[in-house]
Coordinates of C-alpha atoms in Angstrom, one line a residue:
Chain A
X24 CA -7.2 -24.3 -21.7
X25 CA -9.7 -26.6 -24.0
X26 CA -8.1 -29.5 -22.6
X27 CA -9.0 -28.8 -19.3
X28 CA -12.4 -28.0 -20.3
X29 CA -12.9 -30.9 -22.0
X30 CA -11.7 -33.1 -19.0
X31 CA -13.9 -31.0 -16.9
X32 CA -16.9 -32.0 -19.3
X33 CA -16.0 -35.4 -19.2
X34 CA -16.1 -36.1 -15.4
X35 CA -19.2 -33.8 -15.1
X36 CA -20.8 -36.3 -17.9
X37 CA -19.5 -39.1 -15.7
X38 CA -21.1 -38.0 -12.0
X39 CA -23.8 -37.3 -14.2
X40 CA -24.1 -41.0 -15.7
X41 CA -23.1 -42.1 -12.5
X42 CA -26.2 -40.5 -11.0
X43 CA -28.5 -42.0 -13.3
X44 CA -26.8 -45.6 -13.0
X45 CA -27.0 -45.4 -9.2
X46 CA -30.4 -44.5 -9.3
X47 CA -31.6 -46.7 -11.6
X48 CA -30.1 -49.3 -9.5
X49 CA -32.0 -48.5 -6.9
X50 CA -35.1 -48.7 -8.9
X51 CA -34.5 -52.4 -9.5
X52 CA -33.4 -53.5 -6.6
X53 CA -37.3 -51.5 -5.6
X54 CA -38.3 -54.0 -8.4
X55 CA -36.8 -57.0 -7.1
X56 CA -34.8 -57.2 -10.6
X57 CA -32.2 -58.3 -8.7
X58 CA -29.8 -59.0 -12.2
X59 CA -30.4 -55.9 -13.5
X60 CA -29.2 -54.1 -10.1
X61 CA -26.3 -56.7 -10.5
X62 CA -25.1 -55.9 -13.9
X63 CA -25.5 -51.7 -13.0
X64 CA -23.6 -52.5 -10.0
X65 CA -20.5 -54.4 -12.5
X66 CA -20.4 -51.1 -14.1
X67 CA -20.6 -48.5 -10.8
X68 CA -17.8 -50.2 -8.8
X69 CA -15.1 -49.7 -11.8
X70 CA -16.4 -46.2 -12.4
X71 CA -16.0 -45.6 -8.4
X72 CA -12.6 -46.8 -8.7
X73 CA -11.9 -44.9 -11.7
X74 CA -13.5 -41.5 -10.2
X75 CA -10.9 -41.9 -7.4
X76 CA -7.6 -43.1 -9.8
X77 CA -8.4 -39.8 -11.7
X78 CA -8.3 -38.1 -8.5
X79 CA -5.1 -39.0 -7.2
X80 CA -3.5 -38.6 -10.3
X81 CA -4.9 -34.9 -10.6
X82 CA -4.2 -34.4 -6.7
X83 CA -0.5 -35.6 -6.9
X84 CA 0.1 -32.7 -10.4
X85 CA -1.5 -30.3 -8.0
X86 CA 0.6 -31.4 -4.8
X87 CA 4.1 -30.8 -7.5
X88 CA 2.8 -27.5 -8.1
X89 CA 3.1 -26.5 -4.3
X90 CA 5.5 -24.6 -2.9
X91 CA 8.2 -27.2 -1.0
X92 CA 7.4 -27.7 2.9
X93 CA 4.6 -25.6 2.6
X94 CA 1.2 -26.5 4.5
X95 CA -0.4 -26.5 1.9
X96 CA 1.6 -28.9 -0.1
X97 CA 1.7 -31.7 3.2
X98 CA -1.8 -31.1 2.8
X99 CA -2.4 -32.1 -0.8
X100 CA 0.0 -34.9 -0.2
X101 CA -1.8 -36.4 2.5
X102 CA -4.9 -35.7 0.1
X103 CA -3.6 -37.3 -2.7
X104 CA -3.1 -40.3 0.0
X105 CA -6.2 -40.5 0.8
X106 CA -7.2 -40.7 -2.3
X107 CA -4.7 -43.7 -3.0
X108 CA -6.3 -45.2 0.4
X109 CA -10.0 -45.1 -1.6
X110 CA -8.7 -46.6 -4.8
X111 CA -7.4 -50.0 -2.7
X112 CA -10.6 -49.6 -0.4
X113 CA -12.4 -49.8 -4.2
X114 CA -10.2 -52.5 -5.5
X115 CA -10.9 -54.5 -2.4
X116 CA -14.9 -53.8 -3.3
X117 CA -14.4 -55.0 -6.8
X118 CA -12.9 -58.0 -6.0
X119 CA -15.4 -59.0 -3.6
X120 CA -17.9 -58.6 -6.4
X121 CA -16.5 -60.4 -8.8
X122 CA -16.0 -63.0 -6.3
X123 CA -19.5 -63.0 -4.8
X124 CA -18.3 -62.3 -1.6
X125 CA -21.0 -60.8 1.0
X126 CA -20.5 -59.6 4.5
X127 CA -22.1 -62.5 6.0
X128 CA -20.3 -65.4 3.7
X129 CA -16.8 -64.2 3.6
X130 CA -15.5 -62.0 6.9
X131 CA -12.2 -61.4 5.0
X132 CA -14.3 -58.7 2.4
X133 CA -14.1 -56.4 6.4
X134 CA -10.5 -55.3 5.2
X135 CA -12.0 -53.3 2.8
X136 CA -12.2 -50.5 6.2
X137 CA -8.6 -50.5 6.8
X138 CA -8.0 -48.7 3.7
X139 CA -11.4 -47.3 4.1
X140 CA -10.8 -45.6 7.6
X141 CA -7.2 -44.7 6.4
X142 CA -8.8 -42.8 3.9
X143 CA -10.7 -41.0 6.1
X144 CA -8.0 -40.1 8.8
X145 CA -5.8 -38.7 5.8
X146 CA -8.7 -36.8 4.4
X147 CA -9.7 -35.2 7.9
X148 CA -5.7 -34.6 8.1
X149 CA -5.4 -33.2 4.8
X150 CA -8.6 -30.8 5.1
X151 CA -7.4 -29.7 8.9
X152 CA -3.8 -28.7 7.2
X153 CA -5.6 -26.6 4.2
X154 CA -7.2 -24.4 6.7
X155 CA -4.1 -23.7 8.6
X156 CA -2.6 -23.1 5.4
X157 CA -5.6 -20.0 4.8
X158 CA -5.6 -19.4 8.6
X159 CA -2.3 -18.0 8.2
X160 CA -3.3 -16.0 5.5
X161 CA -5.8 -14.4 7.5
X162 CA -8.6 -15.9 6.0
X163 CA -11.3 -18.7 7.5
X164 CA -10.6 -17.3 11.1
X165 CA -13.9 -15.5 11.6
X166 CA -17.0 -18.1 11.4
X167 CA -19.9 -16.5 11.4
X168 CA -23.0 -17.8 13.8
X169 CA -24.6 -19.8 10.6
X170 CA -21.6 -21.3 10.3
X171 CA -21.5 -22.5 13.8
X172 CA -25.1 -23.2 13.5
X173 CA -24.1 -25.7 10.2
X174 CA -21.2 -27.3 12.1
X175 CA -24.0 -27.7 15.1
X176 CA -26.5 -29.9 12.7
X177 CA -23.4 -31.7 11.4
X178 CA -22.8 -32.7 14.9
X179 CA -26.3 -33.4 15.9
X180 CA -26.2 -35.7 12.7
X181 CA -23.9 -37.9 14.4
X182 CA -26.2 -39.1 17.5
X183 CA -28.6 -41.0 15.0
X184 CA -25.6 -42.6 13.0
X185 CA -24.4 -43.9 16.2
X186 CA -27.5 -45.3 17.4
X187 CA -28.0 -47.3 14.4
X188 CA -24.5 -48.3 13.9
X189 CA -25.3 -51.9 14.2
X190 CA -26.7 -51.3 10.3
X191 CA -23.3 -50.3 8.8
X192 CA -22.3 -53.1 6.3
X193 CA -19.6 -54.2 8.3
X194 CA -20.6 -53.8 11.8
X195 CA -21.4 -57.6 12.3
X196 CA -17.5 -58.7 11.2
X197 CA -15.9 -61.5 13.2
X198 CA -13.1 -59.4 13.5
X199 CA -13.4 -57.0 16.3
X200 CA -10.5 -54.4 14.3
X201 CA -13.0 -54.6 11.6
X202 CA -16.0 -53.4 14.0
X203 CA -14.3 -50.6 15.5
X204 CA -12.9 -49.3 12.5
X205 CA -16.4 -49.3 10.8
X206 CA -17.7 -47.6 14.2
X207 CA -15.1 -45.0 14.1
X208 CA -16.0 -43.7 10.5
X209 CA -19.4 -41.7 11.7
X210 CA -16.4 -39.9 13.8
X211 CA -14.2 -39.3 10.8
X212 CA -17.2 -38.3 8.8
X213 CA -18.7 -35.9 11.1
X214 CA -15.6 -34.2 11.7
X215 CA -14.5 -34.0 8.0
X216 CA -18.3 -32.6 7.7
X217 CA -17.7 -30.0 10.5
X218 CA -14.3 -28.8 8.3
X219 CA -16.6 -28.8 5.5
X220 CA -18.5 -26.1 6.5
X221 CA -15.2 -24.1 7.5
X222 CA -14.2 -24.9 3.6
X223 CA -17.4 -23.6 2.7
X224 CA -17.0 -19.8 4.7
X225 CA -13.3 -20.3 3.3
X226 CA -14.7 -20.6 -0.2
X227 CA -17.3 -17.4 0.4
X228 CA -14.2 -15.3 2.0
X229 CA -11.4 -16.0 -1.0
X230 CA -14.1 -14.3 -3.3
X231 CA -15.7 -15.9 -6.3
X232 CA -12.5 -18.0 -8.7
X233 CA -11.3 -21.0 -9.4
X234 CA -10.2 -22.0 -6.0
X235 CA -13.3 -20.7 -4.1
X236 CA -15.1 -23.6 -6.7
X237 CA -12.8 -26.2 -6.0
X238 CA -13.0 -25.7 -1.9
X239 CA -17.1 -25.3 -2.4
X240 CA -17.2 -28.6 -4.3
X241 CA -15.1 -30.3 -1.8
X242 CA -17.2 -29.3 1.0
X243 CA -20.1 -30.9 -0.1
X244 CA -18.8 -33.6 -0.9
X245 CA -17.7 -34.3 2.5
X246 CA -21.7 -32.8 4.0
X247 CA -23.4 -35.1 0.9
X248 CA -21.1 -38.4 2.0
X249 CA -22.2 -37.4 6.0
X250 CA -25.8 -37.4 4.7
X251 CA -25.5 -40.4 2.6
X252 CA -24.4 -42.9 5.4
X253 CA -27.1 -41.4 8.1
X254 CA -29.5 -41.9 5.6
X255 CA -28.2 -45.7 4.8
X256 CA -28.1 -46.6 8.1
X257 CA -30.8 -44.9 10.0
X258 CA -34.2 -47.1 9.9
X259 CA -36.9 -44.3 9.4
X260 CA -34.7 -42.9 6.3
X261 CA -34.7 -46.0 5.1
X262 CA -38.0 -46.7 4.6
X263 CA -38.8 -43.9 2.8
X264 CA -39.2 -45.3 -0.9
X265 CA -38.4 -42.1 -3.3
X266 CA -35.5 -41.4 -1.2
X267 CA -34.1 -44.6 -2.0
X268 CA -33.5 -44.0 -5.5
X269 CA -32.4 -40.3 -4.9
X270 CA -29.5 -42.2 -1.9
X271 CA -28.7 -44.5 -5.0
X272 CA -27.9 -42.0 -7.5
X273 CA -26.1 -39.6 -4.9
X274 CA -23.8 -42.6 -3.9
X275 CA -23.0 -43.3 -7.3
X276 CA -22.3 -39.8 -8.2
X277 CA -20.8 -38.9 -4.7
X278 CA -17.2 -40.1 -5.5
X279 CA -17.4 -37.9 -8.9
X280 CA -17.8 -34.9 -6.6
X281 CA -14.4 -35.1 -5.0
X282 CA -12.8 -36.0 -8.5
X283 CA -14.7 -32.5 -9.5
X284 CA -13.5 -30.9 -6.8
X285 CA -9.9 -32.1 -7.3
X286 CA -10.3 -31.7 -10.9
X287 CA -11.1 -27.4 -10.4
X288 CA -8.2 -27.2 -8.5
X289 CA -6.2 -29.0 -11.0
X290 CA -7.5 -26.8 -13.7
X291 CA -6.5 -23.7 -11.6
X292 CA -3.0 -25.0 -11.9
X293 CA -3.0 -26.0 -16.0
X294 CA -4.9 -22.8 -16.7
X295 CA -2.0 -20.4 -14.4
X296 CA 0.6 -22.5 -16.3
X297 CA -1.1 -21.5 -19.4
X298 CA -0.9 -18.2 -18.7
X299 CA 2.3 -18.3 -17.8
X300 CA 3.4 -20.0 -21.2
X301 CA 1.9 -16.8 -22.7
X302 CA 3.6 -14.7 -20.8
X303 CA 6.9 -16.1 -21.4
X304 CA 6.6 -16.4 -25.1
X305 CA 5.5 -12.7 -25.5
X306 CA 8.9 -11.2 -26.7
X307 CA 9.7 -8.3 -23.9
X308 CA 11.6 -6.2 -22.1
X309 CA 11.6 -6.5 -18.4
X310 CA 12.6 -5.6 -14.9
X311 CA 15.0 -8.0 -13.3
X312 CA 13.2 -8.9 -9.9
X313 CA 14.2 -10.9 -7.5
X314 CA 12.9 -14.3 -7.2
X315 CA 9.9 -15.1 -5.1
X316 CA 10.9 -17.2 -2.1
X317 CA 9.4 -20.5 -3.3
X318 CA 11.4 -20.4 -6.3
X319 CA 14.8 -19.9 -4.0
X320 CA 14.5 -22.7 -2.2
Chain B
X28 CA 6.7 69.9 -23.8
X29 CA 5.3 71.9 -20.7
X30 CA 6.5 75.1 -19.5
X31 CA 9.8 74.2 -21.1
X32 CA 10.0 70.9 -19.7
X33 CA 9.3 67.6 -21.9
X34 CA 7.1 64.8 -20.3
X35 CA 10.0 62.4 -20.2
X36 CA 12.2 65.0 -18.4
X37 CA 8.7 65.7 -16.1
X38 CA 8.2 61.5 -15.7
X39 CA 12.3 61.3 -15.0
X40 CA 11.3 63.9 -11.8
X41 CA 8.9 62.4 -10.4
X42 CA 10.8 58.9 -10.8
X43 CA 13.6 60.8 -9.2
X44 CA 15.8 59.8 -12.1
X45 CA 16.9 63.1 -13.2
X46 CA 20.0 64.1 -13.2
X47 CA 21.0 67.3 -10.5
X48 CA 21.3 70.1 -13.5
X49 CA 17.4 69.6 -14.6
X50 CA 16.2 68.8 -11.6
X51 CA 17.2 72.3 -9.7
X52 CA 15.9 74.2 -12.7
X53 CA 12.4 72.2 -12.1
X54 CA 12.0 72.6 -8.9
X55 CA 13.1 76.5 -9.3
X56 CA 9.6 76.7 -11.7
X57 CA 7.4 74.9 -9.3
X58 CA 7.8 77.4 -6.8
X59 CA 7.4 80.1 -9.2
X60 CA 4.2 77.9 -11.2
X61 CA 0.9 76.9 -9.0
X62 CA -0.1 74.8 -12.5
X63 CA 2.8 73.1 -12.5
X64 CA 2.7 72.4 -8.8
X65 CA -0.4 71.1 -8.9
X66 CA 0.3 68.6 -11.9
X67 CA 3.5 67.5 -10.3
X68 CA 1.4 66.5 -7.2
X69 CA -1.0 64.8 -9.1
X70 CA 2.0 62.7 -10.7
X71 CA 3.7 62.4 -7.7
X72 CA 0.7 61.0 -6.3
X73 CA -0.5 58.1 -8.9
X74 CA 3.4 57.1 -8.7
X75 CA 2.8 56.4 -5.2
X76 CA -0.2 54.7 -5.6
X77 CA 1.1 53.0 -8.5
X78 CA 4.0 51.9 -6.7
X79 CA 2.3 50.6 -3.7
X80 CA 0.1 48.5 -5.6
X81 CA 3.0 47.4 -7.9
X82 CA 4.9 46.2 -4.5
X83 CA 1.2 44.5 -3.5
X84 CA 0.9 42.4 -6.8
X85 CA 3.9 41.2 -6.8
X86 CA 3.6 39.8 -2.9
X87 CA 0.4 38.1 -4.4
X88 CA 2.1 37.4 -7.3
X89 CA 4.8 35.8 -4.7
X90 CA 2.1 33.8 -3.1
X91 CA 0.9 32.4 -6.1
X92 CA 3.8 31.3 -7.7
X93 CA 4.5 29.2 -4.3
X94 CA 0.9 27.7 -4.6
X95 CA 1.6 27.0 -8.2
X96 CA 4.6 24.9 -7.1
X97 CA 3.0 23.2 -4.6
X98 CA -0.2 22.5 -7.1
X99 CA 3.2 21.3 -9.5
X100 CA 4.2 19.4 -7.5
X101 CA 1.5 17.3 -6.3
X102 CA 0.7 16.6 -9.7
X103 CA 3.9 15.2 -10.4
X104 CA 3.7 13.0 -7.4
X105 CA -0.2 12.0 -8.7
X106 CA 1.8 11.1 -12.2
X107 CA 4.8 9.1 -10.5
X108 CA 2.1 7.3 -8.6
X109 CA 0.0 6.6 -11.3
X110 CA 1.3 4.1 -13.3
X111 CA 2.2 2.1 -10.0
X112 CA -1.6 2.1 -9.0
X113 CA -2.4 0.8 -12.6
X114 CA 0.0 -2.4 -12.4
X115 CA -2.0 -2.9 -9.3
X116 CA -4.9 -2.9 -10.7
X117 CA -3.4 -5.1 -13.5
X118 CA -2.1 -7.4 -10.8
X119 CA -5.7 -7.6 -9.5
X120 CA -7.6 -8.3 -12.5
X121 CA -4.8 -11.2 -13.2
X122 CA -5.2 -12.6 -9.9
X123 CA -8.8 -12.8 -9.0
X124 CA -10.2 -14.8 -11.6
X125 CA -7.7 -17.5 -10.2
X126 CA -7.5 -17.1 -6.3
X127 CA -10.6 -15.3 -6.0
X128 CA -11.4 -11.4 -5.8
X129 CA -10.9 -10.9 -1.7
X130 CA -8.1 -13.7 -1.6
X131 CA -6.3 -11.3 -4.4
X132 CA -7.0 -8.6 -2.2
X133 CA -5.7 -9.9 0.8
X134 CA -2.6 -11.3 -0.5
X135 CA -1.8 -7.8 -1.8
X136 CA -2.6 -6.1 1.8
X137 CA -0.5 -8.7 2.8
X138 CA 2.4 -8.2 0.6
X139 CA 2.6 -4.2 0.7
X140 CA 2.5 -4.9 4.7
X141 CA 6.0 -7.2 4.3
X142 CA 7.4 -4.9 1.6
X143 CA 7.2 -1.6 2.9
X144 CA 5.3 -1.7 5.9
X145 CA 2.3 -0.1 4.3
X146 CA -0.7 -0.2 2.8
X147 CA -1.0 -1.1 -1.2
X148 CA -1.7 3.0 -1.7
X149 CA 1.1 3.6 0.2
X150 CA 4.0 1.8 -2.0
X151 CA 6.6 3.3 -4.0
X152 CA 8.4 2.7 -7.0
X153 CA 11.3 1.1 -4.7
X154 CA 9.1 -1.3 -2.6
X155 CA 7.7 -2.8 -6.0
X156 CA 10.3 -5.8 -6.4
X157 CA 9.8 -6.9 -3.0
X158 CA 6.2 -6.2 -3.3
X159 CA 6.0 -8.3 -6.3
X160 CA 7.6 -10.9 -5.0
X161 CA 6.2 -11.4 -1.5
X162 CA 3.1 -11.1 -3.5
X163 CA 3.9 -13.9 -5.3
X164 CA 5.5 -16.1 -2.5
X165 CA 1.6 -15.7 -0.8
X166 CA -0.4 -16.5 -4.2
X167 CA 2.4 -19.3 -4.6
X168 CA 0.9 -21.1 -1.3
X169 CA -2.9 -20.2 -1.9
X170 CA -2.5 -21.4 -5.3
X171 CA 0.2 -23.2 -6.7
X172 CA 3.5 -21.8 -8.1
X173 CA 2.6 -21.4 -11.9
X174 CA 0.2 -19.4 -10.2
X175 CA 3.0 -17.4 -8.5
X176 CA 5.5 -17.2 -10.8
X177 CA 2.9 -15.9 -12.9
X178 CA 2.5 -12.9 -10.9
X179 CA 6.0 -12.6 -10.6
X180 CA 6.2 -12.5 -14.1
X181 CA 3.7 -9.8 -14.5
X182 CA 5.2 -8.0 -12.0
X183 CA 8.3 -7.5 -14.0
X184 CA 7.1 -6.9 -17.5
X185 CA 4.4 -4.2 -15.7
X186 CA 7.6 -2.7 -14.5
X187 CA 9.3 -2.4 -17.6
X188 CA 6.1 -0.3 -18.4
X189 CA 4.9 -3.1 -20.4
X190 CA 0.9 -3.2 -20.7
X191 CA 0.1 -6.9 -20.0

């Protein structure tokens, strides 16, 4: 179980770093030190890329550990997808970099929304499957009226986002695909925010654990990254200086969120599978049962 | 002795366990003896009472034996059920620090309802391999199946009586 604290440690140190790197960035970019923001910005994009590469990894161990054709295990296979889907969306961004590429000089860096959007549509699948998968349980069925009320302000975030579209980074693309693909990612976003907030009653119902953690840190991560691109794109936000800096740290530690919130799921499964080494090595008698349903099929 | 008669052979009288011989020779005196009379009634008297109240206690006597069996009994049901509420409990405690304490809880409800049909309080010692292992199927798709078989595990060595 030290291992998986010490992992844990580490990426907590990393969305912490990455924080303080995005935010500096921010500042200098405030400070027209435009190389400075450069050189932070060599050093977020791999760290982006390598926040989602350890997510997939530790999505795909927790997907194994799933019972076969089970909802839940579609799920975390589509969510181990979409966290593929980020990693090329990532690659594509670094590659622009170190090619100098900008929106307005090369049209070709718009591809990075196909992988982008697929992402997103995987994610939104992935999330809607997890709460079948505790709807049949029993559990998530019963929002309460502030939940409603959350999912209502999630919605009335989208109006804004829409109106100011024309800001995202690749809503000027020659290529029309490109354009509607960036226009349909408020959509994706506000509807993976609206399952958010189910995750979040979800995480309050299962009772305080390992998996309630997990579920809470993946439901914010969705709200934070709804936040994040009204606050990018809509023109009063924007203006507001301190809030800059705070925008450029959250989107540098926003990708470290989802790899926490993969990696307390992950945990969940190395620390059961702990437990369960212990319990086999303890020399003793027991009761023949017979074998749980997952393990007969 | 009294008027010829010992106390046993008076006690064996009023018993009416004397034999026919001594027992026309007392009755002969106690027409001829007002003392005797009058003692005899006395006896004859407490034997009655004493008898009555003998048959009374033992009705009560009757009554509480069939409560103490009862009272026996429930406590030997408490006992059987006892150690089958404490693997529960041991169940629990494994299971919510991983699934969470209500998800643990629900799971259970849950299980007992597809094993016997019943509440957790309501299982047996028969419904707990199927309640172990529908219990185990559930935490299997909440949480993963090292997470199950875990449980399943348990379930088995808390069955052999094994303190986990």
């Amino acid at each position: 179980m030290i291992y998986t604290r010490t992992a844990l440690t580490a990426i907590w140190t990393a969305a912490g770093a990455a924080f303080c790197l995005g935010a500096l960035r921010s500042l200098m970019i405030l400070l027209s030190h435009a190389s400075a923001a450069a050189a932070i910005r060599e050093v977020l994009t791999p760290a982006l890329l390598l926040a989602h590469i350890i997510a997939t990894v530790l999505a795909i161990v927790v997907t194994l550990d799933l019972p076969r054709g089970s909802a839940m295990r579609r799920a975390w296979w589509l969510m181990s997808a979409s966290g593929a889907s980020a990693c090329v969306r990532y690659i594509v961004e670094w590659i622009a970099e170190w090619s100098n590429w900008t929106a307005a000089t090369e049209p070709l860096i718009g591809i990075r929304q196909i992988p982008g959007v697929v992402a997103l549509i995987l994610l939104v699948a992935s999330l809607s499957l997890i709460w079948m998968s505790f709807a049949r349980m029993g559990i998530g069925l019963s929002l309460r009226s502030r939940d409603l009320l959350a999912i209502l302000a999630v919605v009335v975030l989208l109006p804004p986002i829409v109106l100011f579209r024309e800001n995202l980074a690749d809503a000027g693309s020659m290529y029309s695909a490109i354009r509607h693909m960036q226009f349909s990612q408020p959509f994706l976003l506000a509807c993976s925010g609206a399952l958010a907030i189910v995750l979040l009653h979800i995480s309050e119902e299962v009772g305080d654990g390992q998996l309630s953690r997990s579920l809470k840190y993946l439901a914010w991560f969705l709200i934070l990254r709804l936040v994040l691109m009204m606050c990018a794109i809509v023109p009063a936000i924007q203006q507001i200086v301190p809030l800059k800096v705070v925008r450029g740290g959250c989107n540098g530690a926003m990708p470290w969120l989802f790899t926490l919130a993969i990696a307390y799921r992950w945990k969940l499964v190395a620390d059961a599978r702990t437990a369960l080494g212990q319990v086999w090595a303890r020399p003793a008698q027991e009761v023949a049962l017979p074998p749980p349903a997952f393990m007969r099929k | 002795m009294m008027h010829g008669f010992s106390e046993a052979q008076w006690m064996a009288y009023v018993d009416q366990e004397l034999a026919q011989p001594d027992r026309a020779r007392i009755e002969a005196h106690l027409k001829e003896c007002p003392d005797c009379r009058r003692m005899c009634g006395e006896l004859l008297t407490g034997h009655r009472l004493f008898s009555e109240s003998a048959l009374r206690l033992e009705e009560d006597l009757r009554v509480a034996d069939e409560e103490v069996e009862r009272v026996v009994a429930l406590g030997m049901m408490r006992l059987n059920e006892a150690p089958l509420l404490n693997r529960i409990d041991q169940l629990l405690s494994a299971l919510a620090p991983i699934c969470g304490s209500a998800a643990a809880e629900r799971s259970m409800k849950m299980a007992a309802l597809e094993a016997a049909n019943s509440s957790v309080h309501g299982l047996t010692e028969s419904h707990w391999p199927d309640f172990v292992s529908h219990l185990s199927a559930n935490v299997a798709l909440l949480c993963g199946c090292a997470a199950g078989s875990l449980i399943a595990r348990t379930g088995a060595q808390l069955a052999a009586g094994e303190v986990v």
